[in-house]
Coordinates of C-alpha atoms in Angstrom, one line a residue:
X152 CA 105.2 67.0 76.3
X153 CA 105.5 68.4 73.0
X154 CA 102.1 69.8 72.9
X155 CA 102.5 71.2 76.5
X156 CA 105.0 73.1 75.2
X157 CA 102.6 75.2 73.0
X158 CA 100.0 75.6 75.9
X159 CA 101.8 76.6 78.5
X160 CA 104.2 78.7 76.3
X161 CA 104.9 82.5 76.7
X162 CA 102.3 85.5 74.9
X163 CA 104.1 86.3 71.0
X164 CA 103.4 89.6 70.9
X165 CA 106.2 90.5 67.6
X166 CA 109.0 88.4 65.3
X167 CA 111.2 91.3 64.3
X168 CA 112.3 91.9 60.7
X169 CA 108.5 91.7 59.8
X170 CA 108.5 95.5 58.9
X171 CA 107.1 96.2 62.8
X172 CA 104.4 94.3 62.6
X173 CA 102.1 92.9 65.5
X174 CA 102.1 88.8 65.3
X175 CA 98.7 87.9 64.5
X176 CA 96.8 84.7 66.3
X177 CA 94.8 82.6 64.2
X178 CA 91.3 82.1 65.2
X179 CA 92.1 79.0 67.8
X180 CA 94.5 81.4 69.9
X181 CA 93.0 84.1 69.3
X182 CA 89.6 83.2 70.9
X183 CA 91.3 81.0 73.7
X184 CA 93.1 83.8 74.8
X185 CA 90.4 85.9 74.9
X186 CA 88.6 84.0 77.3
X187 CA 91.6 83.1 79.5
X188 CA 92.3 86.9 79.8
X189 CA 88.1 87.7 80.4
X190 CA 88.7 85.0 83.3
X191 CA 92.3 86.5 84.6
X192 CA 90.5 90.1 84.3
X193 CA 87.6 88.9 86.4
X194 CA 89.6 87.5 89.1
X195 CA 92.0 90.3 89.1
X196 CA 88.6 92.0 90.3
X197 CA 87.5 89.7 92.4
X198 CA 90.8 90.2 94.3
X199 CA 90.6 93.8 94.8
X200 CA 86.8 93.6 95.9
X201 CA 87.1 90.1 97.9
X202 CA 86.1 91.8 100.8
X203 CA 82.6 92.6 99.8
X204 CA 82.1 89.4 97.6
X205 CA 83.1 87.6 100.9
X206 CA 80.2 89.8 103.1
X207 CA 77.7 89.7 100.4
X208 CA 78.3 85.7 100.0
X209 CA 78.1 85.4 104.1
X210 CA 75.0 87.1 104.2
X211 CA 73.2 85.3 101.7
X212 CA 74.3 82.1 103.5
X213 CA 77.0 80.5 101.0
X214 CA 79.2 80.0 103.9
X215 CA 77.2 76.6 105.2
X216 CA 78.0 72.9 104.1
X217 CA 74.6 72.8 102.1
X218 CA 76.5 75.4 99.7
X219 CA 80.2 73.7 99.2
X220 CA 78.2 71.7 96.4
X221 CA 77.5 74.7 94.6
X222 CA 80.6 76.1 94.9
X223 CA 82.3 73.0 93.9
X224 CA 80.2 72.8 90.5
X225 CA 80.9 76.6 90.0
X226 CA 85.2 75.7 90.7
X227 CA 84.9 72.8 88.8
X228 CA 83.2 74.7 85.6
X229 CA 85.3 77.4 85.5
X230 CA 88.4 74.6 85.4
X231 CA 86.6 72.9 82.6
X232 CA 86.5 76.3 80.8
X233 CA 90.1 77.3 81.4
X234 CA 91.1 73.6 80.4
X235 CA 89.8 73.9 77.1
X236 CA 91.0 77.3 76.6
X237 CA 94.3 76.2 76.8
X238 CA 94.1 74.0 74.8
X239 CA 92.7 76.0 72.2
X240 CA 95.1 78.5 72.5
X241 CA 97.8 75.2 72.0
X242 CA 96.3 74.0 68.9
X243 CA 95.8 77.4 67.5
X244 CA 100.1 78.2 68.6
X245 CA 100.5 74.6 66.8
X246 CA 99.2 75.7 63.9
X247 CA 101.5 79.5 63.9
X248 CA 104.6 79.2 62.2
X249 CA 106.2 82.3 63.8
X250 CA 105.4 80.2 66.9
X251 CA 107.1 77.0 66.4
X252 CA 109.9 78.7 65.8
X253 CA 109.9 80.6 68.9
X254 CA 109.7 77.6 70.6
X255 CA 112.7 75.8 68.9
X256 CA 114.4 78.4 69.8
X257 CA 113.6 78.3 73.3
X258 CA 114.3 74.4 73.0
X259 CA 117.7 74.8 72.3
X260 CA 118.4 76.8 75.7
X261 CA 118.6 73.5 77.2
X262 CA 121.7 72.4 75.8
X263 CA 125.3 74.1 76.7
X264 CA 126.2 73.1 72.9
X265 CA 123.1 75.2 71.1
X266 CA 122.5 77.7 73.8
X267 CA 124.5 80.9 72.6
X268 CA 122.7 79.8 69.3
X269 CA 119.2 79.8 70.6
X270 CA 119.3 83.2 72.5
X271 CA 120.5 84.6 69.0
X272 CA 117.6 83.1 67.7
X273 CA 115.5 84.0 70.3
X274 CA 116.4 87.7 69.7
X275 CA 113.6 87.6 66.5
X276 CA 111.1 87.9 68.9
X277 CA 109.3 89.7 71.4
X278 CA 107.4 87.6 74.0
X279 CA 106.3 87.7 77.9
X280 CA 110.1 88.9 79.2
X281 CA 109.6 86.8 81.8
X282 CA 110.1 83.2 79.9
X283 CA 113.4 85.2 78.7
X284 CA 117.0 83.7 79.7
X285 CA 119.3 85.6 82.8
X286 CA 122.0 87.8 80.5
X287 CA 123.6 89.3 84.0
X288 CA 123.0 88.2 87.6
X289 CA 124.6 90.5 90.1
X290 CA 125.5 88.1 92.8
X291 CA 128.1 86.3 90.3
X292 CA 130.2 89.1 90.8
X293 CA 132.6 90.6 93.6
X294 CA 133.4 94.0 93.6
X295 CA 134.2 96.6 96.0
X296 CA 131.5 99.2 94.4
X297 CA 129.5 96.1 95.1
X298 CA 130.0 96.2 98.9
X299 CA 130.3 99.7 99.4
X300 CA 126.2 100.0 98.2
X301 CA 125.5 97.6 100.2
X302 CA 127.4 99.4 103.3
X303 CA 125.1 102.5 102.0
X304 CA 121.8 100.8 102.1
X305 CA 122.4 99.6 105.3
X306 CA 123.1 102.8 106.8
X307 CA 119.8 103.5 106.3
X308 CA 117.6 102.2 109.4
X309 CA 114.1 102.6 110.3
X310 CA 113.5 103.3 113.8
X311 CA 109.9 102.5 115.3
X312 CA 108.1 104.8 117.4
X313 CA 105.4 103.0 120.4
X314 CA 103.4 106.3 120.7
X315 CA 102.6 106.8 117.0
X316 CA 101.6 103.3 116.4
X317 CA 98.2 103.9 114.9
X318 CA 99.8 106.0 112.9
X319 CA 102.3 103.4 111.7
X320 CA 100.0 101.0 110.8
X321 CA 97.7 103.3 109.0
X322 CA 101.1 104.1 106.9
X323 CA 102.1 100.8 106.3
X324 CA 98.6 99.6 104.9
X325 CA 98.5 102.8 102.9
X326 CA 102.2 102.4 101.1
X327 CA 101.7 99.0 101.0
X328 CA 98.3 99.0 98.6
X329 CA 97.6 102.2 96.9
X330 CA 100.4 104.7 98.1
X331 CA 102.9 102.8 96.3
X332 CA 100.8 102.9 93.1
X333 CA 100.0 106.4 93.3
X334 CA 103.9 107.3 93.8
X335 CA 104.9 104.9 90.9
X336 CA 101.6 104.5 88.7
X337 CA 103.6 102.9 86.0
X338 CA 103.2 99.6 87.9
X339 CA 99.9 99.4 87.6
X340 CA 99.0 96.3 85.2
X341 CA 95.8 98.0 84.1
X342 CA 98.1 100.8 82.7
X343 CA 100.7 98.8 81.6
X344 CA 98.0 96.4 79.5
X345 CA 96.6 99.6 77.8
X346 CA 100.2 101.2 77.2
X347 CA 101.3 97.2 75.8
X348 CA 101.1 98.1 72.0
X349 CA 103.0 101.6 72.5
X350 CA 105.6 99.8 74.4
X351 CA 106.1 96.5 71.8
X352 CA 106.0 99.6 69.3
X353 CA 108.6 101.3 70.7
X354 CA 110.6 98.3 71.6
X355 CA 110.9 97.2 68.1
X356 CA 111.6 100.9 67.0
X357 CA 114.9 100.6 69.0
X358 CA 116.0 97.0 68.3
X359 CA 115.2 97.0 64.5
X360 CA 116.2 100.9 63.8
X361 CA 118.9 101.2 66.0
X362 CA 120.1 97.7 67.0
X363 CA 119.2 97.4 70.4
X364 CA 119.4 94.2 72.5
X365 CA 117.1 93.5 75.3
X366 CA 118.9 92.1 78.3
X367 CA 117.3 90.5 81.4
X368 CA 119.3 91.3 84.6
X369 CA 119.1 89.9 87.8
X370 CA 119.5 91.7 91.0
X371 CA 121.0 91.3 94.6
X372 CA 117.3 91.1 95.8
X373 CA 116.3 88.3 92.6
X374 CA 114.2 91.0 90.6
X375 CA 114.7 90.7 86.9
X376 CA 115.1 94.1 85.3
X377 CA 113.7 94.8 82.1
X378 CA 116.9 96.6 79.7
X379 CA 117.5 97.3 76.4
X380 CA 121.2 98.5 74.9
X381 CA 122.0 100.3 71.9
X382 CA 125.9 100.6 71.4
X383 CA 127.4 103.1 69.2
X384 CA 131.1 102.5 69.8
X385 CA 131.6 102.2 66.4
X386 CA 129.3 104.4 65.3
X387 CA 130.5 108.1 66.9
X388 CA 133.0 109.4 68.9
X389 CA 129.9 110.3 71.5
X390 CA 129.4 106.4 71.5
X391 CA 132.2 105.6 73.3
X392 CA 130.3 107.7 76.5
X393 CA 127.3 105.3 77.5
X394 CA 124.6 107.2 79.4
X395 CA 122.0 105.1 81.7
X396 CA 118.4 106.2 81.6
X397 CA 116.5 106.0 84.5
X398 CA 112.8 107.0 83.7
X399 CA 109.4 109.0 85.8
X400 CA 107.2 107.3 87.6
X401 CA 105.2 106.4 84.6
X402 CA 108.0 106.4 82.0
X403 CA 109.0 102.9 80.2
X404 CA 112.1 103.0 78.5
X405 CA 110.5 101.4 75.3
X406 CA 109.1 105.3 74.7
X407 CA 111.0 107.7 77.5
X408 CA 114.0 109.4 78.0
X409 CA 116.5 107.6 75.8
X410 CA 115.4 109.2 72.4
X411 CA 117.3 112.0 73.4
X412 CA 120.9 111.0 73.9
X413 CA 120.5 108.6 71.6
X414 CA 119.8 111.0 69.0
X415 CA 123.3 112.5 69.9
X416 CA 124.7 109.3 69.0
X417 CA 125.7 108.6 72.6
X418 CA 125.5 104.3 73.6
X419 CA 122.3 104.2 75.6
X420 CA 121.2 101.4 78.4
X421 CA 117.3 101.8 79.5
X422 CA 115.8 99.6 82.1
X423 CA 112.5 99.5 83.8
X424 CA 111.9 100.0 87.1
X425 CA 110.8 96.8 89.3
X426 CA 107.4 96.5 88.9
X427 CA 107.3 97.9 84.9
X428 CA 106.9 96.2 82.2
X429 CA 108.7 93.2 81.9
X430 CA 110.9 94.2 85.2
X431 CA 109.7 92.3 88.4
X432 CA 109.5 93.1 92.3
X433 CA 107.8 96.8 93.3
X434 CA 109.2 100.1 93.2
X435 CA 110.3 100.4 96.8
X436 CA 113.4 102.9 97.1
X437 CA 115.6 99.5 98.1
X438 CA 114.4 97.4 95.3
X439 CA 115.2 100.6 92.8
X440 CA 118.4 100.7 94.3
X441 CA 119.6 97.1 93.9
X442 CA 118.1 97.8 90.5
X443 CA 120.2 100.6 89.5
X444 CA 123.3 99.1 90.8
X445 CA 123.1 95.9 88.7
X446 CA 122.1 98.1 85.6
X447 CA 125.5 100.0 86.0
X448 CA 127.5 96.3 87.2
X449 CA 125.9 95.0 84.1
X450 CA 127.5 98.1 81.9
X451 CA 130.9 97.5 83.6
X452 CA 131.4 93.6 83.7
X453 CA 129.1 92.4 81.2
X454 CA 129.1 95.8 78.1
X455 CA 133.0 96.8 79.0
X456 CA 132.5 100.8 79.7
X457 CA 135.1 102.4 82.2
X458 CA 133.2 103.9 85.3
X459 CA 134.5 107.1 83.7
X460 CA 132.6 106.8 80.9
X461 CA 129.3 106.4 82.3
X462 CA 126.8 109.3 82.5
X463 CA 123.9 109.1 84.5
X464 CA 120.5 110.5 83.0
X465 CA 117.8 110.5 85.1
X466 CA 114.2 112.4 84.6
X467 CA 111.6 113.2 87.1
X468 CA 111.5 110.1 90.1
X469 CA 114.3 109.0 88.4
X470 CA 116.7 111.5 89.4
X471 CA 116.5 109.2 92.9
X472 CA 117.7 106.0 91.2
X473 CA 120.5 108.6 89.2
X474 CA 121.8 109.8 92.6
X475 CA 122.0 106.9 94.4
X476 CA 124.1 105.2 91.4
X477 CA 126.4 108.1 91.5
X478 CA 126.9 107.4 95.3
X479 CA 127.8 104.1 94.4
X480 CA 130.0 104.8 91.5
X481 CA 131.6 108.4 92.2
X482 CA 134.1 108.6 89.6
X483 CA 131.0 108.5 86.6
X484 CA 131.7 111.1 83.7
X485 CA 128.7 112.9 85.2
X486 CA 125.3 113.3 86.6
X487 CA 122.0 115.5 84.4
X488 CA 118.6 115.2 86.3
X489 CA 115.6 117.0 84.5
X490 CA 112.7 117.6 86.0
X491 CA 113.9 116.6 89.8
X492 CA 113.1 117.4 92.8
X493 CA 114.9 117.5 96.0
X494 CA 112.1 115.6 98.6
X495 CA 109.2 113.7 98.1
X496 CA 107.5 114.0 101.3
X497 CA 107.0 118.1 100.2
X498 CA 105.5 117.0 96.9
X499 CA 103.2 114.0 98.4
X500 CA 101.8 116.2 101.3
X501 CA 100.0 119.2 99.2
X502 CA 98.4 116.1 97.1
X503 CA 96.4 114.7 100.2
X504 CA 94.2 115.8 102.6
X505 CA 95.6 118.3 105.4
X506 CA 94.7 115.5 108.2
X507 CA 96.8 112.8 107.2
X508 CA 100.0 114.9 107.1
X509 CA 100.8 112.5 110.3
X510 CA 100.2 109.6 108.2
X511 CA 101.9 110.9 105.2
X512 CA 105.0 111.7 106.8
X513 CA 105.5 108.3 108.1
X514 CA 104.3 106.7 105.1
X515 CA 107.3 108.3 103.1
X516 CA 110.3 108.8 105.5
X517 CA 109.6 105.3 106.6
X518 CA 108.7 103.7 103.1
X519 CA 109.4 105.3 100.5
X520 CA 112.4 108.0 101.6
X521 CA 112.8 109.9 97.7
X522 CA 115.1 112.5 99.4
X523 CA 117.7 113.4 96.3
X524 CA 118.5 116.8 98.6
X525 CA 120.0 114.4 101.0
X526 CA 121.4 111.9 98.5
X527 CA 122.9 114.4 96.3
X528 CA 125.5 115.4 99.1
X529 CA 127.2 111.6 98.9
X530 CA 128.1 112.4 95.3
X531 CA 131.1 115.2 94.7
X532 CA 131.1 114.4 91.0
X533 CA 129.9 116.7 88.0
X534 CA 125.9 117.3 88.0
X535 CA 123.9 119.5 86.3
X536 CA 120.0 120.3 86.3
X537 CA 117.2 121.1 84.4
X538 CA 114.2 122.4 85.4
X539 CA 110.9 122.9 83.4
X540 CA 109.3 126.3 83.4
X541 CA 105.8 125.3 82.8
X542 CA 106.0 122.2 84.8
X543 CA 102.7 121.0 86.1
X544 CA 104.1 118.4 88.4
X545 CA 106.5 118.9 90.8
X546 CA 106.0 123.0 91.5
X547 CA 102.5 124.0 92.6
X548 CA 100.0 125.9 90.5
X549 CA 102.8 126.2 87.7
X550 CA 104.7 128.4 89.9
X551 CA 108.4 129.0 89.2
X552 CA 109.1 130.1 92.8
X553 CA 107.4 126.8 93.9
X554 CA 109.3 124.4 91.7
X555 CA 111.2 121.9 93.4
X556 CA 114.0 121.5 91.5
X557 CA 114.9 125.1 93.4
X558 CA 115.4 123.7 96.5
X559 CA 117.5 120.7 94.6
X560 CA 119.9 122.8 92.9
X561 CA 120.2 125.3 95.8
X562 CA 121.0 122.2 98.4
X563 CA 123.7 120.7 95.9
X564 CA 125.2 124.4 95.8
X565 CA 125.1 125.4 99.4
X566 CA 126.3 121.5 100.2
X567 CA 129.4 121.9 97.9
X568 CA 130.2 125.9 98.3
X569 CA 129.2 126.7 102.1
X570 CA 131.2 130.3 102.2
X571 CA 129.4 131.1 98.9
X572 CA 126.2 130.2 99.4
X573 CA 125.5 132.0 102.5
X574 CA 121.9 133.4 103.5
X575 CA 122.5 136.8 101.5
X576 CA 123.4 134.2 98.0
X577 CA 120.8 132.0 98.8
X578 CA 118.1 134.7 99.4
X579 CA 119.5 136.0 95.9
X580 CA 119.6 133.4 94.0
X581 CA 116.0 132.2 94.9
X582 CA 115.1 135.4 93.9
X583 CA 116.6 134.5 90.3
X584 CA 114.9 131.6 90.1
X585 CA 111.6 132.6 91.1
X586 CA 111.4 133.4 86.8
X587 CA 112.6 132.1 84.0
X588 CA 116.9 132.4 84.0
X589 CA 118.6 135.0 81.2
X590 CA 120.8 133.0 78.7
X591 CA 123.4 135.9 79.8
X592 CA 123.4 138.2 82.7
X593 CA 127.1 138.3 83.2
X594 CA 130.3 139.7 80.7
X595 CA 132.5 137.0 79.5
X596 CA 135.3 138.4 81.5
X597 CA 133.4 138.0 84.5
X598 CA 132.7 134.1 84.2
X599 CA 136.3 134.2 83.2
X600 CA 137.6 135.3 86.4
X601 CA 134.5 133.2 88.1
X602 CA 136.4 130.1 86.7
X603 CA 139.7 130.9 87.3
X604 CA 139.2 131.8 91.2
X605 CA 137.9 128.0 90.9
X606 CA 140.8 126.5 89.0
X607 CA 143.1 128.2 91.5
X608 CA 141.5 127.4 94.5
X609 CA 141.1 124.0 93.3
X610 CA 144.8 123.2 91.6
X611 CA 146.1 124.6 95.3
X612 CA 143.3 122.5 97.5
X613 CA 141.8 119.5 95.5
X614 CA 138.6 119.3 94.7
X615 CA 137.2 118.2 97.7
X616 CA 133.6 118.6 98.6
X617 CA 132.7 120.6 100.9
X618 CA 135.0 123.2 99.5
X619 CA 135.9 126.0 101.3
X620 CA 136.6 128.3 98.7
X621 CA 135.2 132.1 99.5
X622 CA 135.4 132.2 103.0
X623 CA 137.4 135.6 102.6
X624 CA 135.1 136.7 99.8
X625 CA 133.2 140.3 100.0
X626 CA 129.8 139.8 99.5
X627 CA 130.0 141.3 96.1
X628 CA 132.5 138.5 95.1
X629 CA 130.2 135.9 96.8
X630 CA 127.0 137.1 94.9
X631 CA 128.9 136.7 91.1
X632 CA 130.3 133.6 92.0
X633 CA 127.0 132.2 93.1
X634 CA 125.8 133.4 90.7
X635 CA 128.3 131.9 87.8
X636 CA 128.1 128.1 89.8
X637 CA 124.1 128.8 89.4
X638 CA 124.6 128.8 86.0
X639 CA 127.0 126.5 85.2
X640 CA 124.7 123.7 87.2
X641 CA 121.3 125.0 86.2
X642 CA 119.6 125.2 82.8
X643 CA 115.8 126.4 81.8
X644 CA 113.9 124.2 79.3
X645 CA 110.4 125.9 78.5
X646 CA 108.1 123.1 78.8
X647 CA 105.9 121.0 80.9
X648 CA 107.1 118.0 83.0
X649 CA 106.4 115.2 80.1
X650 CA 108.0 116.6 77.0
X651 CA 110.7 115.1 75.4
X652 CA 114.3 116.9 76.2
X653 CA 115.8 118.4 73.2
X654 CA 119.5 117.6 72.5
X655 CA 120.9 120.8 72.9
X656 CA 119.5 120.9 76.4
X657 CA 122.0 117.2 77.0
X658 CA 125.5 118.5 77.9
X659 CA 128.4 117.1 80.0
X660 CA 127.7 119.1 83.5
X661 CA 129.9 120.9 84.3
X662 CA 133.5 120.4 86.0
X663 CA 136.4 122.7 87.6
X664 CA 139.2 121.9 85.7
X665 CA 142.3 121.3 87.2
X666 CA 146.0 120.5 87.0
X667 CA 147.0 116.3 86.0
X668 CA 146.5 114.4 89.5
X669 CA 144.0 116.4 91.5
X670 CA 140.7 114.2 91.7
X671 CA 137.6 114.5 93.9
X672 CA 137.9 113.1 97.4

């Protein structure tokens, strides 16, 4: 059983303290993992293009009882091989210092008495994530922000429609293979192999540089989520403020969005969505969700942050996971989405051919529903956005006019200030955005009496979203307060979609203040 243990063990990829150095195999490991991952590539192949093999091997007659010997004797040579490239691979492990280690470690997991000790130990290394030990499982907690996400996500039915029903199950085979893939490519292993040494890179950057810990955490559906922590309570003031990342489709938190609050000094969580990286499941809007919310239970029950002291950081695709927290949790510090957009479906549709529209639509509203415009309006908290001006990715042809996180910001607005954002503000204010937004277009004794007509109307009424502040507004008044709310929620960042967000673009959004006791209902 000993040996077994070095054969069947997880993939070493790092022992930290080592000055950020790869582990190295020896010879033995390194050459019987190579042929167990040759193998493992080969049938990952094989997989993907079974239905051909499968015709091509029926035509040339393999499917007949004089051909199960051959087949047997192929099976039963490959087993041989695998066989002794494991054990290979156990000798050469054996033989690895840095190994046996890890695996003491992992040995004294199965004691009560040595455990704590052996996931500190554990801690030296980076292997497969998915040998690592549960830190946080979601279902060993009770709380009403539990329940009340669970009461949101079922609100959300499907409803099946006879007469379309080619067209259903073309869109369920497409989401269900490649759509998903193309909307999420960062769960594609083939990526995530190549990305690998980046990724360990980056991982060790944060737990060696900045004392991170990587925490496994298991949600309401059984997907462990991939997260790393960095605390900086004791650090800075700022660190007392933790601030969730939630990355793009093809962002990892190993070498995404966290660099830039933590850079500010600000405690950062990062997770990967199901499907990346060490995370399990697939990237389905309900998995994401579940994911979220035990990423943000995990900060409350298991880290010790107040809901109030959360912010919630979300870039690209992540703006959905963001916003749906936010539902969740209402009373978090604060919501920033960068380079969001307010509906998938209008950013999917352009990107395939004009005749599947049908398809298309059914694919996402049934599947994948990414509507933040929608989501937005079940969060009356502070947000703020910030929207690329050379972004390649979710406006068409570079087009500012085109860029969705327009129609985001101008939803959100119109949602929360109906008698200012009529048609005349609207037509306005997409006219402002359709180029690049003036630092200043407004005296400071205009924004002055901007905010105040806020803090009055809101000290009188409450913040309560919708508000109905401005319903007996001239237009005049209407188009400078529109104007001032555009501001205070939207920022310009000159840059394309993937660049790193600098730190003086990552504020607090926003938020009317108002006398001691009024809060948002």
């Amino acid at each position: 059983m000993g040996f077994l243990r070095y054969i069947l063990g997880p993939k070493l990829y790092m022992e930290y303290g080592m000055g950020m150095k790869m582990y190295e195999p020896n010879g033995l490991e390194k050459f019987g993992d190579q042929i167990l991952s040759t193998l493992n590539l080969v049938w990952n192949i094989g997989f993907y293009s079974s239905p051909i093999i499968a015709t091509l091997l029926y035509r040339r007659g393999y499917f007949v009882m004089d051909s199960i010997a051959t087949l047997a004797k192929l099976s039963t040579s490959i087993g041989i091989i695998v066989a002794i490239s494991m054990v290979m691979r156990g000798l050469g492990r054996s033989q690895s210092a840095s190994y046996t280690k890890m695996i003491k470690a992992m040995e004294m997991l199965k004691s009560p008495k040595t455990e704590e000790e052996g996931k500190r130990a554990l801690r030296l290394f980076d292997f497969e994530f998915k040998n690592w030990a549960v830190d946080f499982d979601v279902k060993n907690i009770q709380s009403d922000d539990k329940k009340k996400c669970q009461a949101l996500a079922r609100n959300s039915t499907r409803s099946f429609r006879f007469a379309t029903l080619p067209c259903e199950i073309a869109a369920y085979i497409a989401i269900h293979t490649f759509g998903i893939k193309m909307i999420f490519p960062g769960s594609v292993k083939l990526l995530q192999s190549y990305m690998r040494p980046m990724l360990i890179s980056g991982r060790a950057k944060l737990i060696e540089e900045e004392n991170g810990k990587r925490h496994k955490i298991r949600s309401i559906d059984s997907n462990d989520i991939d997260t790393i922590f960095v605390d900086n309570r004791q650090k800075s003031p700022n660190g007392k403020t933790l601030v969730i990342c939630s990355e793009g489709n093809a962002g990892f938190y190993e070498i995404g969005i966290v660099g830039t609050p933590l850079a500010l000094n600000y405690s950062i969580l990062g997770w990967n969505h199901p499907g990346f990286e060490g995370s399990t499941g697939t990237p389905f809007p309900e998995q994401d969700k579940n994911a979220i919310e035990a990423v943000v239970q995990f900060a409350i029950y298991e880290l010790g942050f107040a809901v109030e002291d959360i912010i919630l950081y979300g870039w690209s695709i992540g703006g959905f996971a963001s916003l749906w927290a936010a539902s969740c949790f209402p009373d978090v510090k604060g919501v920033i989405l960068d380079a969001t957009f307010d509906d998938i479906l209008y950013l999917a549709q352009p990107r395939m051919p004009e005749s599947l529209g049908g398809v298309v639509r059914i694919a996402i509203r049934d599947y994948c529903n990414l509507n933040n415009a929608e989501l937005a309006q079940n969060y009356h908290g502070p947000i703020s956005l910030i929207r690329r001006t050379e972004d390649e990715v979710i406006a068409e042809d570079n087009q500012l006019d085109t860029n969705r996180g327009n129609f985001l910001a101008l939803s959100i607005l119109k949602y929360r200030y109906p008698f200012i954002f009529q048609t005349p503000q609207l037509n306005r204010c997409k006219q402002i955005l359709s180029k690049p937004l003036e630092i200043r277009n407004s005296t400071a004794s205009d924004d002055d009496l901007c905010l105040t007509r806020l803090i009055t109307f809101a000290s009188d009424q409450g913040k309560k979203f919708p508000m109905s502040i401005g319903e007996d507004y001239t237009d005049d008044v209407r188009h400078q307060m529109a104007e001032f709310l555009l501001r205070k929620h939207f920022r310009d960042f000159k840059s394309s979609h993937c660049t790193q967000l600098p730190t003086e673009y990552f504020n607090i959004p926003f938020d009317i203040p108002v006398e001691q006791g009024f809060v948002f209902t």
